[in-house]
Coordinates of C-alpha atoms in Angstrom, one line a residue:
M14 CA 0.0 0.0 0.0
T15 CA 2.8 2.4 0.9
D16 CA 4.6 1.7 -2.4
I17 CA 1.3 2.4 -4.3
R18 CA 0.8 5.7 -2.5
R19 CA 4.4 6.6 -3.1
T20 CA 4.1 5.9 -6.9
I21 CA 0.9 7.9 -7.2
L22 CA 2.4 10.9 -5.3
W23 CA 5.5 10.8 -7.6
V24 CA 3.3 10.7 -10.7
I25 CA 1.3 13.7 -9.5
F26 CA 4.4 15.5 -8.5
G27 CA 6.2 14.9 -11.8
F28 CA 3.1 15.8 -13.9
S29 CA 2.7 19.0 -11.9
L30 CA 6.3 20.0 -12.6
V31 CA 5.7 19.4 -16.3
L32 CA 2.6 21.5 -16.4
I33 CA 4.2 24.4 -14.4
W34 CA 7.2 24.4 -16.6
D35 CA 5.1 24.6 -19.8
Q36 CA 3.0 27.4 -18.3
W37 CA 6.2 29.2 -17.3
Q38 CA 7.5 28.9 -20.9
L39 CA 4.2 30.4 -22.2
Y40 CA 4.3 33.2 -19.7
N41 CA 7.8 34.2 -20.9
G42 CA 6.7 34.1 -24.6
K43 CA 8.4 30.8 -25.4
K44 CA 7.1 27.6 -26.9
P45 CA 6.0 25.0 -24.4
T46 CA 8.4 22.0 -24.1
F47 CA 6.0 19.2 -23.4
F48 CA 2.6 20.3 -24.7
P49 CA 3.1 22.7 -27.6
K50 CA 0.1 24.6 -28.8
P51 CA -0.5 25.7 -32.4
E52 CA 1.0 29.0 -32.9
P53 CA -1.4 31.7 -34.0
V54 CA -1.0 32.9 -37.5
A55 CA -0.9 36.6 -38.1
T56 CA -4.1 38.0 -39.5
A57 CA -3.8 38.0 -43.3
P58 CA -4.6 41.0 -45.5
L59 CA -8.2 41.2 -46.4
A60 CA -8.9 39.1 -49.6
T61 CA -11.5 39.3 -52.2
P62 CA -12.4 35.8 -53.5
S63 CA -15.7 35.2 -55.3
A64 CA -18.6 33.2 -53.8
P65 CA -21.8 31.6 -55.1
A66 CA -24.9 33.7 -54.9
N67 CA -26.5 31.5 -52.2
E68 CA -23.5 31.7 -49.8
V69 CA -22.4 34.5 -47.4
P70 CA -19.6 36.4 -49.2
L71 CA -16.2 35.8 -47.8
V72 CA -14.9 39.1 -49.0
L73 CA -14.3 41.9 -46.5
A74 CA -13.7 44.7 -49.0
P75 CA -16.2 47.0 -50.8
V76 CA -17.3 46.0 -54.3
T77 CA -18.9 46.8 -57.5
A78 CA -21.6 44.5 -58.9
T79 CA -20.9 42.0 -61.6
P80 CA -23.8 39.8 -62.8
G81 CA -23.8 36.3 -61.4
Q82 CA -21.1 36.5 -58.8
V83 CA -19.8 38.5 -55.9
P84 CA -17.7 41.3 -57.5
T85 CA -14.3 42.4 -56.4
T86 CA -12.5 45.7 -56.1
S87 CA -9.1 47.2 -55.7
A88 CA -7.5 48.6 -52.6
D89 CA -7.7 52.1 -54.0
A90 CA -11.5 51.7 -54.5
L91 CA -11.7 50.4 -50.9
A92 CA -10.1 53.5 -49.5
A93 CA -12.2 55.8 -51.7
R94 CA -15.6 54.2 -50.8
S95 CA -15.1 53.3 -47.1
E96 CA -15.7 55.9 -44.4
K97 CA -15.8 55.3 -40.7
I98 CA -18.9 56.8 -38.8
E99 CA -18.2 57.4 -35.1
V100 CA -21.3 57.0 -32.8
Q101 CA -21.2 57.5 -29.1
T102 CA -23.5 56.8 -26.2
D103 CA -23.0 56.8 -22.4
V104 CA -21.5 53.2 -22.5
F105 CA -20.3 52.9 -26.1
K106 CA -17.9 54.4 -28.6
L107 CA -18.8 52.7 -31.9
S108 CA -17.4 52.9 -35.4
F109 CA -19.5 51.8 -38.4
D110 CA -18.1 51.4 -41.8
T111 CA -20.0 52.8 -44.8
E112 CA -18.8 49.7 -46.6
G113 CA -21.9 47.5 -45.9
G114 CA -22.9 49.5 -42.8
S115 CA -20.9 47.0 -40.7
L116 CA -20.0 47.5 -37.0
V117 CA -16.2 47.4 -36.9
H118 CA -15.2 49.0 -33.6
T119 CA -16.8 48.9 -30.1
E120 CA -15.1 50.6 -27.2
F121 CA -16.6 50.4 -23.7
T122 CA -16.3 53.6 -21.6
K123 CA -17.1 51.9 -18.3
H124 CA -14.4 49.1 -18.7
R125 CA -10.7 49.6 -18.8
D126 CA -8.2 47.8 -21.0
L127 CA -6.5 44.8 -19.4
V128 CA -3.0 45.7 -20.7
D129 CA -3.2 49.5 -20.5
P130 CA -5.6 50.7 -17.7
N131 CA -5.5 54.2 -19.2
K132 CA -7.4 53.1 -22.2
N133 CA -11.0 51.9 -22.6
M134 CA -11.6 48.2 -23.4
V135 CA -12.0 47.5 -27.1
L136 CA -13.9 44.4 -28.3
L137 CA -14.8 44.7 -32.0
D138 CA -12.0 46.2 -34.0
Q139 CA -10.5 46.4 -37.5
S140 CA -6.8 47.1 -37.1
S141 CA -3.4 45.6 -37.7
S142 CA -3.6 43.6 -34.5
R143 CA -7.2 42.5 -34.4
V144 CA -10.1 41.7 -36.9
Y145 CA -13.4 41.4 -35.2
M146 CA -16.6 42.7 -36.9
A147 CA -20.4 42.3 -37.1
Q148 CA -21.7 42.1 -40.6
T149 CA -25.0 41.6 -42.4
G150 CA -26.3 41.5 -45.9
L151 CA -28.4 39.7 -48.5
I152 CA -27.7 36.5 -50.4
G153 CA -29.8 34.3 -52.8
G154 CA -29.0 36.5 -55.8
D155 CA -27.0 39.5 -56.8
F156 CA -28.2 41.7 -53.9
P157 CA -26.6 44.2 -51.4
T158 CA -24.1 42.5 -49.1
H159 CA -21.8 43.7 -46.4
K160 CA -19.4 44.8 -49.1
V161 CA -21.5 47.4 -50.9
P162 CA -21.1 51.2 -50.3
M163 CA -23.9 52.6 -48.1
S164 CA -24.9 56.2 -47.3
F165 CA -25.2 57.2 -43.7
S166 CA -27.9 59.4 -42.0
G167 CA -28.9 59.8 -38.4
E168 CA -27.3 60.9 -35.1
R169 CA -23.8 60.4 -33.9
T170 CA -23.9 61.3 -30.2
L171 CA -26.5 60.5 -27.5
Q172 CA -27.3 63.9 -26.0
D173 CA -28.2 64.7 -22.4
G174 CA -31.8 63.9 -21.8
Q175 CA -31.9 61.7 -24.9
D176 CA -32.8 58.0 -24.3
Q177 CA -31.8 56.6 -27.7
L178 CA -30.3 57.4 -31.1
R179 CA -30.5 55.9 -34.5
A180 CA -27.9 55.3 -37.2
R181 CA -29.2 54.5 -40.7
F182 CA -27.3 53.0 -43.6
E183 CA -28.9 52.7 -47.1
S184 CA -27.5 50.9 -50.0
A185 CA -27.9 51.8 -53.7
E186 CA -30.1 49.4 -55.7
I187 CA -28.5 46.3 -56.9
N188 CA -30.7 44.4 -59.4
S189 CA -33.5 46.8 -58.2
V190 CA -33.2 45.6 -54.6
K191 CA -32.2 48.1 -51.8
L192 CA -31.1 47.2 -48.2
V193 CA -31.6 49.7 -45.4
K194 CA -30.1 49.0 -42.0
T195 CA -31.2 51.0 -38.9
Y196 CA -29.2 50.6 -35.6
T197 CA -30.9 51.9 -32.5
L198 CA -28.7 52.4 -29.4
K199 CA -30.3 53.1 -26.0
R200 CA -28.9 54.8 -23.0
G201 CA -27.1 52.5 -20.5
S202 CA -27.5 49.4 -22.8
Y203 CA -25.1 47.1 -24.7
V204 CA -28.0 45.8 -26.8
I205 CA -28.3 47.3 -30.2
D206 CA -31.7 46.9 -32.0
V207 CA -31.2 46.4 -35.7
Q208 CA -33.8 46.6 -38.4
H209 CA -33.1 45.3 -41.9
E210 CA -35.6 46.7 -44.5
V211 CA -35.4 45.0 -47.9
I212 CA -37.1 46.9 -50.8
N213 CA -37.9 45.4 -54.2
N214 CA -38.1 48.2 -56.8
G215 CA -37.8 45.8 -59.7
Q216 CA -40.3 44.3 -62.1
S217 CA -40.0 40.7 -60.9
T218 CA -40.3 38.8 -57.7
V219 CA -37.2 38.1 -55.6
A220 CA -36.5 35.8 -52.7
P221 CA -33.4 37.1 -50.8
Q222 CA -32.1 35.7 -47.6
L223 CA -30.7 37.8 -44.8
Y224 CA -27.4 36.8 -43.1
M225 CA -25.9 38.0 -39.9
Q226 CA -22.3 37.1 -39.0
L227 CA -19.5 37.8 -36.5
V228 CA -16.1 37.6 -38.1
R229 CA -13.0 37.3 -35.9
D230 CA -9.4 36.3 -36.1
G231 CA -8.3 33.2 -34.1
N232 CA -5.9 35.0 -31.7
K233 CA -6.4 35.1 -27.9
P234 CA -7.3 38.4 -26.4
E235 CA -4.3 40.5 -25.6
G236 CA -3.2 40.3 -21.9
E237 CA -4.7 36.9 -21.3
S238 CA -2.9 34.9 -18.6
S239 CA -1.1 31.6 -19.6
F240 CA -1.7 30.2 -16.1
Y241 CA -5.4 29.5 -16.6
F242 CA -7.6 28.7 -19.6
T243 CA -10.6 30.6 -20.7
F244 CA -12.5 29.9 -24.0
T245 CA -12.2 32.1 -27.0
G246 CA -14.2 31.4 -30.1
P247 CA -17.7 30.9 -31.6
A248 CA -20.7 29.5 -29.8
I249 CA -24.2 28.5 -31.0
Y250 CA -27.2 28.0 -28.8
T251 CA -30.5 26.2 -29.8
D252 CA -33.2 24.7 -27.6
A253 CA -32.4 21.3 -29.2
K254 CA -28.6 21.2 -28.7
K255 CA -28.2 23.8 -26.0
Y256 CA -24.9 25.7 -25.7
N257 CA -22.2 24.5 -28.1
K258 CA -18.7 26.0 -28.1
V259 CA -16.8 25.6 -31.3
D260 CA -13.0 25.7 -31.3
F261 CA -11.2 27.6 -34.1
E262 CA -9.2 24.4 -34.7
D263 CA -12.4 22.5 -35.5
I264 CA -13.5 25.1 -38.0
E265 CA -10.0 25.0 -39.5
D266 CA -10.1 21.2 -40.2
N267 CA -13.9 21.2 -41.0
S268 CA -14.8 19.0 -38.1
A269 CA -17.1 21.4 -36.2
L270 CA -20.5 19.8 -35.3
I271 CA -23.4 22.3 -34.8
D272 CA -27.2 22.4 -34.9
K273 CA -27.6 23.9 -38.4
S274 CA -31.3 24.5 -38.6
S275 CA -33.5 25.9 -35.8
T276 CA -36.2 28.4 -35.0
N277 CA -34.6 29.7 -31.8
G278 CA -31.3 30.5 -30.2
Y279 CA -28.4 32.7 -31.1
V280 CA -24.9 32.8 -32.5
A281 CA -22.1 34.4 -30.6
M282 CA -18.4 35.1 -30.4
V283 CA -17.0 34.6 -26.9
Q284 CA -13.9 35.5 -25.0
H285 CA -13.0 36.1 -21.3
Y286 CA -15.4 38.6 -19.7
F287 CA -17.0 39.8 -23.0
A288 CA -19.1 38.5 -25.9
S289 CA -21.0 39.5 -29.0
A290 CA -24.2 37.8 -30.2
W291 CA -26.7 38.0 -33.0
L292 CA -30.3 37.3 -31.9
L293 CA -33.5 36.7 -33.9
P294 CA -36.9 36.4 -32.3
D295 CA -38.1 32.9 -31.4
G296 CA -40.1 31.2 -34.1
V297 CA -38.0 32.7 -37.0
Q298 CA -36.4 30.0 -39.1
R299 CA -32.7 30.3 -39.5
E300 CA -29.7 28.3 -40.7
N301 CA -26.6 28.5 -38.4
F302 CA -23.1 28.2 -39.7
V303 CA -19.4 28.4 -38.8
R304 CA -16.7 28.6 -41.4
K305 CA -13.2 29.7 -42.2
V306 CA -13.1 33.1 -44.0
D307 CA -9.4 33.5 -44.6
T308 CA -6.0 32.6 -43.0
N309 CA -6.7 32.8 -39.2
L310 CA -10.1 34.4 -39.8
Y311 CA -13.4 32.7 -38.9
A312 CA -17.1 33.5 -39.0
V313 CA -20.2 32.4 -37.0
G314 CA -23.6 33.4 -38.2
M315 CA -27.1 32.7 -39.2
I316 CA -29.2 33.0 -42.4
T317 CA -32.9 33.6 -42.5
P318 CA -35.3 33.6 -45.5
L319 CA -37.4 36.7 -46.2
T320 CA -40.0 34.9 -48.4
D321 CA -40.9 36.1 -51.8
L322 CA -40.9 39.9 -52.4
A323 CA -43.2 41.0 -55.2
P324 CA -42.4 44.1 -57.3
G325 CA -43.0 47.2 -55.1
Q326 CA -43.0 45.3 -51.9
S327 CA -40.7 45.6 -48.9
K328 CA -40.1 43.5 -45.8
T329 CA -38.5 44.4 -42.4
I330 CA -36.8 42.0 -40.1
S331 CA -36.0 43.1 -36.6
N332 CA -33.2 41.5 -34.6
Q333 CA -30.7 42.4 -31.9
L334 CA -26.9 42.6 -31.6
Y335 CA -25.4 42.3 -28.2
T336 CA -21.8 43.4 -27.8
G337 CA -20.5 44.0 -24.3
P338 CA -19.5 42.5 -20.9
Q339 CA -20.9 39.2 -19.8
L340 CA -23.4 40.7 -17.3
E341 CA -25.3 37.6 -16.2
K342 CA -28.6 39.2 -15.2
V343 CA -28.7 41.3 -18.4
L344 CA -27.9 38.3 -20.6
E345 CA -30.6 36.1 -18.8
A346 CA -33.2 38.7 -19.5
L347 CA -32.2 39.2 -23.1
S348 CA -32.5 35.7 -24.5
P349 CA -32.8 32.1 -23.2
G350 CA -29.4 30.6 -22.7
L351 CA -27.5 33.8 -23.5
D352 CA -26.1 33.8 -20.0
L353 CA -24.2 30.6 -20.9
V354 CA -21.6 32.7 -22.7
K355 CA -20.3 33.3 -19.2
D356 CA -18.5 30.0 -19.0
Y357 CA -18.8 28.2 -15.7
G358 CA -17.9 24.8 -17.2
W359 CA -19.5 21.6 -16.0
L360 CA -20.3 23.0 -12.6
A361 CA -22.7 25.7 -13.8
M362 CA -25.5 24.3 -11.7
L363 CA -23.4 25.1 -8.6
S364 CA -21.8 28.3 -9.9
K365 CA -25.0 30.1 -10.7
P366 CA -26.4 30.1 -7.1
L367 CA -22.9 31.0 -5.8
Y368 CA -22.8 34.0 -8.2
W369 CA -26.3 35.0 -7.1
L370 CA -25.2 34.9 -3.4
L371 CA -22.0 36.9 -4.2
D372 CA -24.1 39.5 -6.0
Q373 CA -26.5 39.8 -3.1
L374 CA -23.5 40.3 -0.7
H375 CA -22.1 43.0 -3.0
S376 CA -25.4 44.8 -2.9
V377 CA -24.9 45.2 0.8
L378 CA -21.1 45.5 1.2
Q379 CA -20.5 47.5 -2.1
N380 CA -17.1 46.0 -2.4
W381 CA -16.3 42.9 -4.4
G382 CA -13.3 42.0 -2.4
W383 CA -15.1 42.0 0.9
S384 CA -18.0 40.2 -0.8
I385 CA -15.6 37.4 -1.7
V386 CA -14.4 37.2 1.9
A387 CA -18.0 37.2 3.2
L388 CA -19.1 34.4 0.7
V389 CA -16.2 32.1 1.7
L390 CA -17.1 32.7 5.4
L391 CA -20.8 31.8 4.7
L392 CA -19.6 28.6 2.9
K393 CA -17.3 27.6 5.8
I394 CA -20.3 28.1 8.2
A395 CA -22.5 26.0 5.9
F396 CA -19.9 23.2 5.9
Y397 CA -18.8 23.6 9.5
W398 CA -19.9 20.2 10.7
L399 CA -18.4 18.4 7.7
N400 CA -15.1 20.2 8.3
A401 CA -15.4 19.5 12.0
K402 CA -15.6 15.7 11.3
A403 CA -12.6 16.0 9.0
Y404 CA -10.5 18.0 11.5
S405 CA -11.5 15.8 14.4
S406 CA -10.2 12.8 12.4
M407 CA -7.0 14.7 11.7
A408 CA -6.6 15.6 15.4
K409 CA -6.9 11.9 16.3
M410 CA -4.4 11.0 13.7
K411 CA -2.1 13.7 15.1
A412 CA -2.5 12.4 18.6
I413 CA -1.4 8.9 17.7
N414 CA 1.3 10.0 15.3
P415 CA 4.2 9.6 17.8
K416 CA 3.1 6.0 18.4
I417 CA 2.9 5.4 14.6
M418 CA 6.4 6.9 14.1
E419 CA 7.9 4.8 16.9
M420 CA 6.4 1.7 15.4
R421 CA 7.6 2.5 11.9
E422 CA 11.2 3.0 13.2
R423 CA 11.0 -0.3 15.2
L424 CA 9.6 -2.4 12.3
K425 CA 11.3 -0.6 9.3
N426 CA 12.9 -3.8 8.2
N427 CA 9.6 -5.8 8.2
P428 CA 7.1 -3.9 6.0
Q429 CA 4.4 -6.6 6.2
Q430 CA 4.4 -6.6 10.0
M431 CA 4.5 -2.8 10.0
Q432 CA 1.3 -2.6 8.0
Q433 CA -0.4 -5.1 10.3
E434 CA 0.7 -3.3 13.4
M435 CA -0.4 0.1 11.9
M436 CA -3.9 -1.3 11.3
R437 CA -4.0 -2.7 14.9
I438 CA -3.2 0.8 16.3
Y439 CA -6.0 2.3 14.1
R440 CA -8.5 -0.2 15.4
E441 CA -7.6 0.2 19.1
E442 CA -7.6 4.0 18.9
K443 CA -10.8 4.0 16.8
V444 CA -9.2 6.1 14.1
N445 CA -10.1 6.0 10.4
P446 CA -7.1 7.2 8.4
M447 CA -9.5 8.2 5.6
G448 CA -12.0 9.9 7.9
G449 CA -10.6 13.3 7.2
C450 CA -10.8 12.9 3.4
F451 CA -14.5 12.2 2.6
P452 CA -15.9 15.4 4.3
I453 CA -13.4 17.5 2.4
M454 CA -14.1 15.7 -0.9
V455 CA -17.8 16.5 -0.7
Q456 CA -16.9 20.2 -0.6
I457 CA -14.4 20.3 -3.5
P458 CA -17.1 20.8 -6.3
V459 CA -18.5 23.8 -4.4
F460 CA -15.1 25.5 -4.1
I461 CA -14.2 24.7 -7.7
A462 CA -17.5 26.2 -8.7
L463 CA -16.7 29.3 -6.7
Y464 CA -13.3 29.5 -8.4
W465 CA -15.0 29.6 -11.8
V466 CA -17.5 32.3 -10.6
L467 CA -14.6 34.5 -9.6
L468 CA -12.6 33.8 -12.8
S469 CA -15.6 34.4 -15.1
S470 CA -17.3 37.4 -13.5
V471 CA -16.6 40.6 -15.4
E472 CA -17.6 42.5 -12.2
M473 CA -14.1 41.7 -10.9
R474 CA -12.5 43.7 -13.7
N475 CA -11.1 47.1 -12.4
A476 CA -12.8 46.4 -9.1
P477 CA -10.7 47.6 -6.1
W478 CA -10.5 45.9 -2.8
V479 CA -8.2 47.7 -0.3
G480 CA -4.9 49.6 -0.5
W481 CA -2.7 48.4 -3.4
I482 CA -5.4 46.1 -4.9
H483 CA -7.1 48.2 -7.6
D484 CA -8.2 45.4 -9.9
L485 CA -9.4 42.0 -8.6
S486 CA -9.1 40.5 -12.1
A487 CA -5.4 41.3 -12.4
P488 CA -2.5 39.8 -10.5
D489 CA -1.3 41.4 -7.3
P490 CA 1.3 44.0 -8.5
F491 CA 3.5 43.5 -5.4
F492 CA 2.8 39.8 -5.0
I493 CA 1.7 40.3 -1.4
L494 CA -1.4 38.2 -1.6
P495 CA 0.4 35.2 -3.2
V496 CA 3.1 35.3 -0.5
V497 CA 0.4 35.3 2.2
M498 CA -1.4 32.5 0.5
T499 CA 1.8 30.4 0.3
L500 CA 2.5 31.0 4.0
T501 CA -1.0 30.1 5.1
T502 CA -0.9 27.0 2.9
L503 CA 2.4 25.9 4.6
L504 CA 0.9 26.7 8.0
Q505 CA -2.1 24.5 7.2
T506 CA 0.3 21.7 6.1
A507 CA 2.2 22.0 9.3
L508 CA -0.9 21.6 11.4
N509 CA -1.9 18.4 9.6
P510 CA -0.7 15.1 10.8
A511 CA 2.5 14.1 9.1
P512 CA 2.2 11.1 6.8
P513 CA 4.0 8.0 8.1
D514 CA 6.1 7.7 5.0
P515 CA 8.9 10.2 5.1
L516 CA 8.8 10.6 1.3
Q517 CA 5.0 11.4 1.4
A518 CA 5.8 13.9 4.2
K519 CA 8.3 15.7 2.0
L520 CA 6.0 15.8 -0.9
M521 CA 3.2 17.2 1.3
W522 CA 5.5 20.1 1.9
M523 CA 6.8 20.5 -1.6
M524 CA 3.4 20.5 -3.4
P525 CA 2.1 23.7 -1.8
L526 CA 5.3 25.5 -2.8
I527 CA 5.0 24.2 -6.3
F528 CA 1.4 25.2 -6.8
S529 CA 1.9 28.5 -5.1
V530 CA 4.1 29.6 -8.1
M531 CA 1.0 29.7 -10.3
F532 CA -0.9 31.9 -7.8
F533 CA 1.7 34.6 -8.3
F534 CA 0.1 35.1 -11.8
F535 CA -3.6 34.5 -10.8
P536 CA -6.1 37.3 -10.5
A537 CA -6.0 38.9 -7.0
G538 CA -9.7 38.0 -6.4
L539 CA -8.9 34.3 -6.8
V540 CA -5.9 34.5 -4.5
L541 CA -8.0 36.4 -1.9
Y542 CA -10.6 33.6 -2.0
W543 CA -7.9 31.0 -1.3
I544 CA -6.3 33.0 1.5
T545 CA -9.7 33.5 3.2
N546 CA -10.4 29.8 2.9
N547 CA -7.0 28.9 4.3
I548 CA -7.3 31.2 7.3
L549 CA -10.8 30.0 8.2
S550 CA -9.7 26.4 7.8
I551 CA -6.6 27.0 10.1
A552 CA -8.8 28.7 12.7
Q553 CA -11.3 25.8 12.7
Q554 CA -8.6 23.2 12.8
W555 CA -6.8 24.9 15.7
M556 CA -10.0 25.3 17.6
I557 CA -10.9 21.6 17.2
N558 CA -7.4 20.5 18.1
T559 CA -7.6 22.6 21.3
R560 CA -11.0 21.2 22.2
M561 CA -9.8 17.6 21.8
G562 CA -6.7 18.3 23.9
V563 CA -4.3 18.0 21.1
P564 CA -1.6 20.6 21.6
P565 CA -0.6 22.7 18.6
Q566 CA 2.3 21.0 16.9
F567 CA 4.1 21.9 13.7
N568 CA 5.1 18.9 11.7
L569 CA 8.1 20.4 10.0
P570 CA 9.8 18.3 7.3
K571 CA 13.2 16.7 7.8
F572 CA 15.0 17.0 4.5
K573 CA 18.2 15.0 4.4

């Protein structure tokens, strides 16, 4: 049994060293040694390939129409026909392109950039370092797409006392069909209402289809930590298949599996803390798609039919575009399942009530840092009796530890008799060596769920706690919290009964030190959570040891 435990511990220890080394390589901008990841390809220049009339055009440049296919244009024509229209509300600074009336830049005035706190957070962008846009247009024939020049009319700034503004983009007629896009932005909202009016001024019936897509490069957001993983990429939700994340790699090798046809749901592009999503009303038929647009450039979208439009007729489709922070309550109210873009992983059923409780505590305390402390305190109270059983078992083990150590030294040359004698001592002292494990194992899912709540909640961004902690989503700038966490972890290890096997005892001391390295690069809010949990655990363990008459002892390792 001892050899088995020793082997398992060595495997865990070795694998942990491998993972930490790879993450350290990533953190320093080097290629991982053991688990290399595909290197991101630089965003390619925007290309202009042709596409069939019934497919969403791949082109990202403005065009002139050529019968029967998606036309192309030169870079000079692109510069001549494209103009950026700046629109601002109390929460947004937006940029629309008159090429197709596409949304090509979103800047959030209430959220700071992760890399440069002096700048606003930018999500959608069309620059040398990022391609991320929201596009719409018509297919099913030679109709206006997101590549045609459009004229702008409407307002550019939300004035004091004004609740909303409208930005209108109108295309010229292509094959006698005109497309008019109207974006309505409301005060305090990250939801953009979009109306697409299709007008048939021709002499024959047409049957266009409306597409809405989000186009993004496959690079991770700038400033993302290499010491923990968060998902970046497309997501599709339908009532039938629920929430489905799609890796860029699966799009690249054409292996993505999605629910292609539905009458509900949304398509989204997701990253840590922020998301964009196109939404249609329930009951509207749509075809969902993901695809590669160009080198390191991908799209997720939906296509909906407009039915036949007779000469002189028009049809309007109303939909919504969300682009903003992953505010759980806002997303829940906007569309079923949209709150799932805030990724809690497989423990969502536990994470959601924990977030609700954290939010309620914040409404009282008005400080996210103290709310984290209060939430951990409430959880420790809720699990008090489970922890009491675990710590009582540990105290009994600690009380008989001298007897175990003496016996091991006496029988060190007879392993079989040593095991028999150890089991006899456990029976006589009524000690279960596993008695401290089960109560703690029951709690592990809850604390993992809380970890994901703190890692995923955008409310932690730029949220101060005390003194030097100005952003709970960023690492402690002076590494004070990670050092405190390391010390409390070591103190907790010292208070635990020492394993009988000297090798296990040394590993029990080395593992906290190894894992503490990662916490130097974790968000301060997560480290605060672990510190609070450690301190409360130490206090309860000390109290139970004292009550059971077990004097405080520090099982310091003996390294030889």
